[in-house]
Structures are given as C-alpha cells and as structure tokens.
Amino acid sequence: MNALGRPRLHFRCTDSTNARAYELAVRGAPHGTMVTAAEQTAGRGRQGRVWVAPPGRSLLCSVVVRNPGPLLSLTTGVAVADLVEASTIGRRVEIKWPNDVLIDGGKVAGILVEGRPQERWAILGIGINVALDLDELPEQLRGDAATLGLAATASETVLDGLLTHLARRLSEPSDAILREVRQRDALRGNDVRWSGGIGIGDGIDAEGRLLVAASDGRHALDAGEIHLIRARTD
Ligand code: BTN
C-alpha cells in the first residue's frame, strides 16, 4: 500500500483540495494520494458550510484513503488531535464530536470526510490553523477559532507530523480509537443542543455515536449538528 501523502499535488490556489482529490479518486488515484493548497477559493466545511482560511497561513490538505476501516471520521480527528497536542505545550486539546479539534475550547482544525462508500474510498479533508492571526478571520468566526500560533513556514513540518499520526491511527483497531476520542471528549458533561433537543453529553458508544442524556432518555446521535451551549461549572 502507498505511503500517505504520495503522490502529492500542490496548488498555489484552488477552489477546494477536497474537490481536486475527489476528482483524482474517481479517476483511480491510489491510496495515499494527497492534494494540498496554499489558498482555497471555495473551501468546503461540514453541513454545507464554507471553510475560511486566509492564504498561506493554514494547512489545507486532502488525502485519498482506499478501503477505509470503520470510524474513519473519528480516527482522523484523533490523528489531528495528536498533531495539535505535539505542536502546543500546556494547552487543553479536545475533540468535539465528531471531529472538531479544539485548543482551550477554540476550534483549531476542521475535518471533512467525503467519498463513495460503495466504491470503498474516501477523502480526508483537513484544515489546520497553523499560523493564522485570529484577527484575519471574519468577526463572526473569531470567537470560536484557535490557532497553533506557529510561523507560516512551519506548515510543511506540521504536514509531515500529521501524516505520521494519520498513518499510525489508521492502522489501529476501533477500540483504541474510541478510547482516545473518549479521553478527549469536549462534550462529555456539557450542555449540548442538537436538531432533536437539548441534553448533556454522555460519552461515545461502540459505534462512535454521541450519547446525550436528555429529559426523555438517552439518545445516540450519528448525524446532525451539535452545539456546545456552555461549559458546566458544577
Ligand atoms: C469543518 O469543520 O466544517 C470541516 C472543514 C474542513 C476544511 C478542509 S480544508 C482542506 C479540505 N478542503 C476543503 O474544501 N475542505 C477541507
């Protein structure tokens, strides 16, 4: 099997690295093929949102994965959290289910997994705020964002680290991934709101679903949008 990150296609500017990688995968690109860019004009986020990243200050990459195992989205979150932890000292690194990576409560990385499960391939699209100055973001995004606070020149080193963590985590069994996600679960014990109601984050089940304790019982959520309402202080 190919090493992750090879072959690599780098763009100074493209619409979306996920869109480029998707095209390559449809045409048969091998496992590990990676697309990176310094700038995206139409970066894609989850739930149909856009991903905003000022040029040259983020890691923007998409990796083709063939024959993915279960829990791919959570696995990618764990690998990114590993990388973030290794790049920051003394900061609290958490995963907000399913795979937002937070530093001290602010989102430092986003992950968008797309693909064709019936053809057994997926694209792991990862955006990490490496050198972002939060003031560069539109005002409405600033409050929820975080940055690694590194120099822009660190992006290639960050990418190398990411690929190492990703290769390792992709080879691990589900129970190891679940253990890591549970240890870094930003929603556990916190008030959450989802499309069906409000409750308190109550862990992650064996299928990788978010458990929420609500007044009408315990819910296992596998899709939809989760909002952290506020951190509990009691
Ligand atoms: C999210 O949190 O909403 C997911 C954001 C994913 C953004 C990355 S940036 C690189 C790759 N290309 C895209 O168009 N999106 C992903």
Coordinates of C-alpha atoms and ligand atoms in Angstrom, one line a residue:
M1 CA 0.0 0.0 0.0
N2 CA 1.2 3.6 -0.8
A3 CA 2.6 5.8 1.9
L4 CA 0.2 8.6 2.9
G5 CA 1.0 11.8 1.1
R6 CA 2.4 10.3 -2.1
P7 CA 1.8 11.2 -4.9
R8 CA 1.2 14.8 -3.9
L9 CA -0.3 17.6 -6.0
H10 CA 0.2 21.1 -4.6
F11 CA -1.7 24.2 -5.8
R12 CA -0.9 27.8 -5.0
C13 CA -4.6 28.4 -5.3
T14 CA -7.5 26.1 -6.0
D15 CA -11.2 26.0 -5.2
S16 CA -11.1 23.1 -2.7
T17 CA -8.5 20.5 -2.1
N18 CA -11.3 18.0 -1.4
A19 CA -12.8 18.7 -4.8
R20 CA -9.5 18.1 -6.5
A21 CA -8.8 14.9 -4.5
Y22 CA -12.3 13.6 -5.2
E23 CA -11.7 14.0 -9.0
L24 CA -8.4 12.2 -8.7
A25 CA -10.0 9.4 -6.7
V26 CA -12.8 9.0 -9.2
R27 CA -10.1 8.5 -11.9
G28 CA -8.4 5.8 -9.8
A29 CA -5.7 7.7 -7.8
P30 CA -4.0 5.3 -5.4
H31 CA -4.4 5.2 -1.7
G32 CA -2.3 7.9 -0.1
T33 CA -2.6 10.5 -2.9
M34 CA -2.7 13.9 -1.4
V35 CA -3.7 17.4 -2.6
T36 CA -2.5 20.5 -0.8
A37 CA -3.0 24.2 -1.4
A38 CA -1.8 27.5 -0.1
E39 CA -5.2 29.0 -0.7
Q40 CA -8.7 27.8 -1.4
T41 CA -11.4 29.9 -3.0
A42 CA -14.3 27.6 -2.1
G43 CA -13.1 25.6 0.9
R44 CA -15.8 23.1 2.0
G45 CA -16.9 22.7 5.5
R46 CA -19.3 20.2 7.2
Q47 CA -23.0 20.7 6.9
G48 CA -22.6 22.6 3.6
R49 CA -20.7 25.4 5.2
V50 CA -17.6 27.1 3.7
W51 CA -14.2 26.8 5.3
V52 CA -12.5 30.2 5.6
A53 CA -8.7 30.3 5.7
P54 CA -6.6 33.4 4.8
P55 CA -4.0 32.5 2.2
G56 CA -0.7 30.8 3.2
R57 CA -1.5 30.6 6.9
S58 CA -3.2 27.2 7.2
L59 CA -2.5 23.6 6.4
L60 CA -5.1 22.7 3.7
C61 CA -4.9 19.1 2.6
S62 CA -7.0 16.2 1.3
V63 CA -5.9 12.6 1.3
V64 CA -7.3 9.7 -0.7
V65 CA -8.0 6.6 1.5
R66 CA -8.8 3.3 -0.2
N67 CA -10.6 0.5 1.8
P68 CA -11.2 2.7 4.9
G69 CA -12.0 1.0 8.2
P70 CA -14.9 1.9 10.4
L71 CA -14.8 5.2 12.4
L72 CA -12.8 6.9 9.7
S73 CA -14.0 10.4 10.7
L74 CA -13.3 9.9 14.4
T75 CA -9.9 8.3 13.6
T76 CA -8.9 11.4 11.6
G77 CA -9.9 13.6 14.5
V78 CA -7.7 11.6 16.8
A79 CA -4.7 11.9 14.5
V80 CA -5.2 15.7 14.2
A81 CA -5.6 16.0 17.9
D82 CA -2.3 14.0 18.3
L83 CA -0.6 16.5 16.0
V84 CA -2.1 19.5 17.7
E85 CA -1.0 18.2 21.1
A86 CA 2.5 17.7 19.9
S87 CA 2.6 21.3 18.5
T88 CA 1.3 23.0 21.6
I89 CA 2.6 22.8 25.2
G90 CA 0.4 23.1 28.2
R91 CA -2.8 23.7 26.3
R92 CA -6.0 21.7 26.6
V93 CA -6.6 19.7 23.4
E94 CA -10.1 18.1 23.0
I95 CA -12.2 16.6 20.3
K96 CA -15.7 18.0 19.8
W97 CA -17.6 15.1 18.4
P98 CA -17.4 14.0 15.7
N99 CA -14.0 15.5 14.8
D100 CA -13.5 19.2 15.5
V101 CA -10.2 19.7 17.3
L102 CA -10.2 22.3 20.0
I103 CA -7.4 24.1 21.8
D104 CA -8.6 25.6 25.1
G105 CA -12.2 25.4 23.7
G106 CA -11.4 27.2 20.3
K107 CA -11.5 25.3 17.0
V108 CA -8.0 24.9 15.6
A109 CA -8.8 22.3 12.9
G110 CA -11.7 21.1 10.9
I111 CA -12.2 17.8 9.1
L112 CA -14.5 16.9 6.2
V113 CA -14.7 13.3 5.1
E114 CA -16.3 12.8 1.7
G115 CA -16.2 9.8 -0.7
R116 CA -18.0 6.9 -2.2
P117 CA -18.5 4.2 0.5
Q118 CA -19.9 1.8 -2.1
E119 CA -16.6 2.0 -4.0
R120 CA -14.7 1.8 -0.7
W121 CA -12.8 5.1 -0.9
A122 CA -12.9 8.3 1.0
I123 CA -11.3 11.7 1.0
L124 CA -10.0 13.0 4.3
G125 CA -10.1 16.8 4.1
I126 CA -8.2 18.6 6.8
G127 CA -7.8 22.3 7.6
I128 CA -5.5 23.3 10.4
N129 CA -5.0 26.9 11.6
V130 CA -1.2 26.9 11.7
A131 CA -0.1 30.5 11.5
L132 CA -3.4 32.2 11.5
D133 CA -3.8 35.5 13.2
L134 CA -7.3 35.3 14.6
D135 CA -7.9 39.0 13.6
E136 CA -7.7 37.9 10.0
L137 CA -10.9 35.9 10.3
P138 CA -14.3 37.4 9.7
E139 CA -15.6 38.8 13.0
Q140 CA -18.3 36.2 13.5
L141 CA -15.7 33.3 13.3
R142 CA -13.1 34.8 15.6
G143 CA -14.6 34.0 18.9
D144 CA -14.8 30.2 18.2
A145 CA -11.4 29.8 16.5
A146 CA -7.9 29.0 17.7
T147 CA -4.5 28.8 16.1
L148 CA -1.4 26.8 16.6
G149 CA 0.4 30.2 16.6
L150 CA 3.4 28.9 14.6
A151 CA 5.2 30.5 11.7
A152 CA 3.8 30.1 8.3
T153 CA 7.0 28.3 7.3
A154 CA 6.1 25.5 9.8
S155 CA 3.3 24.2 7.6
E156 CA 5.4 21.5 5.9
T157 CA 6.7 20.2 9.3
V158 CA 3.1 20.2 10.6
L159 CA 2.1 18.3 7.5
D160 CA 4.8 15.7 8.0
G161 CA 3.7 15.2 11.6
L162 CA 0.1 14.9 10.6
L163 CA 0.8 12.2 8.0
T164 CA 2.8 10.2 10.6
H165 CA 0.0 10.4 13.1
L166 CA -2.6 9.6 10.5
A167 CA -0.8 6.5 9.2
R168 CA -0.5 5.2 12.8
R169 CA -4.1 5.9 13.8
L170 CA -5.5 4.4 10.6
S171 CA -3.8 1.1 11.4
E172 CA -5.3 0.9 14.9
P173 CA -8.4 -1.1 15.9
S174 CA -11.6 0.7 16.7
D175 CA -11.4 0.2 20.4
A176 CA -8.1 2.1 20.6
I177 CA -9.6 5.0 18.6
L178 CA -12.7 5.0 20.8
R179 CA -10.5 5.2 23.9
E180 CA -8.7 8.2 22.6
V181 CA -11.9 10.0 21.5
R182 CA -13.5 9.3 24.9
Q183 CA -10.4 10.7 26.7
R184 CA -10.6 13.9 24.7
D185 CA -14.4 14.3 24.5
A186 CA -15.2 18.0 24.7
L187 CA -18.9 17.4 25.0
R188 CA -18.9 15.0 28.0
G189 CA -20.7 16.6 30.9
N190 CA -21.5 19.7 28.9
D191 CA -24.9 21.0 27.8
V192 CA -25.4 20.3 24.1
R193 CA -28.1 21.2 21.7
W194 CA -28.8 19.1 18.6
S195 CA -31.6 19.2 16.0
G196 CA -33.8 17.0 18.2
G197 CA -33.4 18.8 21.5
I198 CA -31.1 19.6 24.4
G199 CA -29.3 17.4 26.9
I200 CA -25.9 16.6 28.4
G201 CA -23.0 14.9 26.6
D202 CA -22.8 11.4 28.0
G203 CA -19.9 9.8 26.1
I204 CA -19.4 8.0 22.8
D205 CA -20.8 4.5 22.2
A206 CA -19.1 1.5 20.5
E207 CA -20.3 2.6 17.0
G208 CA -18.8 6.1 17.5
R209 CA -22.2 7.7 18.1
L210 CA -22.5 10.6 20.5
L211 CA -24.6 9.8 23.6
V212 CA -26.7 12.6 25.0
A213 CA -28.7 12.3 28.3
A214 CA -31.9 14.2 27.9
S215 CA -35.1 14.6 30.0
D216 CA -36.8 12.0 27.8
G217 CA -34.0 9.4 28.0
R218 CA -30.6 8.7 26.4
H219 CA -30.1 9.4 22.7
A220 CA -27.4 8.0 20.4
L221 CA -26.7 10.6 17.6
D222 CA -24.9 9.7 14.5
A223 CA -25.6 12.7 12.3
G224 CA -26.7 16.3 12.6
E225 CA -25.2 19.3 14.1
I226 CA -24.2 19.5 17.7
H227 CA -23.7 22.8 19.6
L228 CA -22.0 23.2 22.9
I229 CA -24.2 25.5 24.8
R230 CA -22.0 26.3 27.7
A231 CA -19.4 24.6 29.9
R232 CA -21.0 23.4 33.2
T233 CA -19.3 24.8 36.3
D234 CA -21.0 22.4 38.8
Ligands
BTN1 C1 -15.5 21.7 9.1 O1 -15.1 21.8 10.3 O2 -16.6 22.2 8.8 C2 -14.6 20.9 8.1 C3 -13.7 21.8 7.5 C4 -12.7 21.1 6.5 C5 -11.8 22.1 5.8 C6 -10.8 21.4 5.0 S1 -9.6 22.5 4.3 C7 -8.9 21.3 3.3 C8 -10.1 20.5 2.8 N1 -10.6 21.0 1.6 C9 -11.8 21.5 1.7 O3 -12.5 22.1 0.8 N2 -12.3 21.3 3.0 C10 -11.3 20.6 3.7

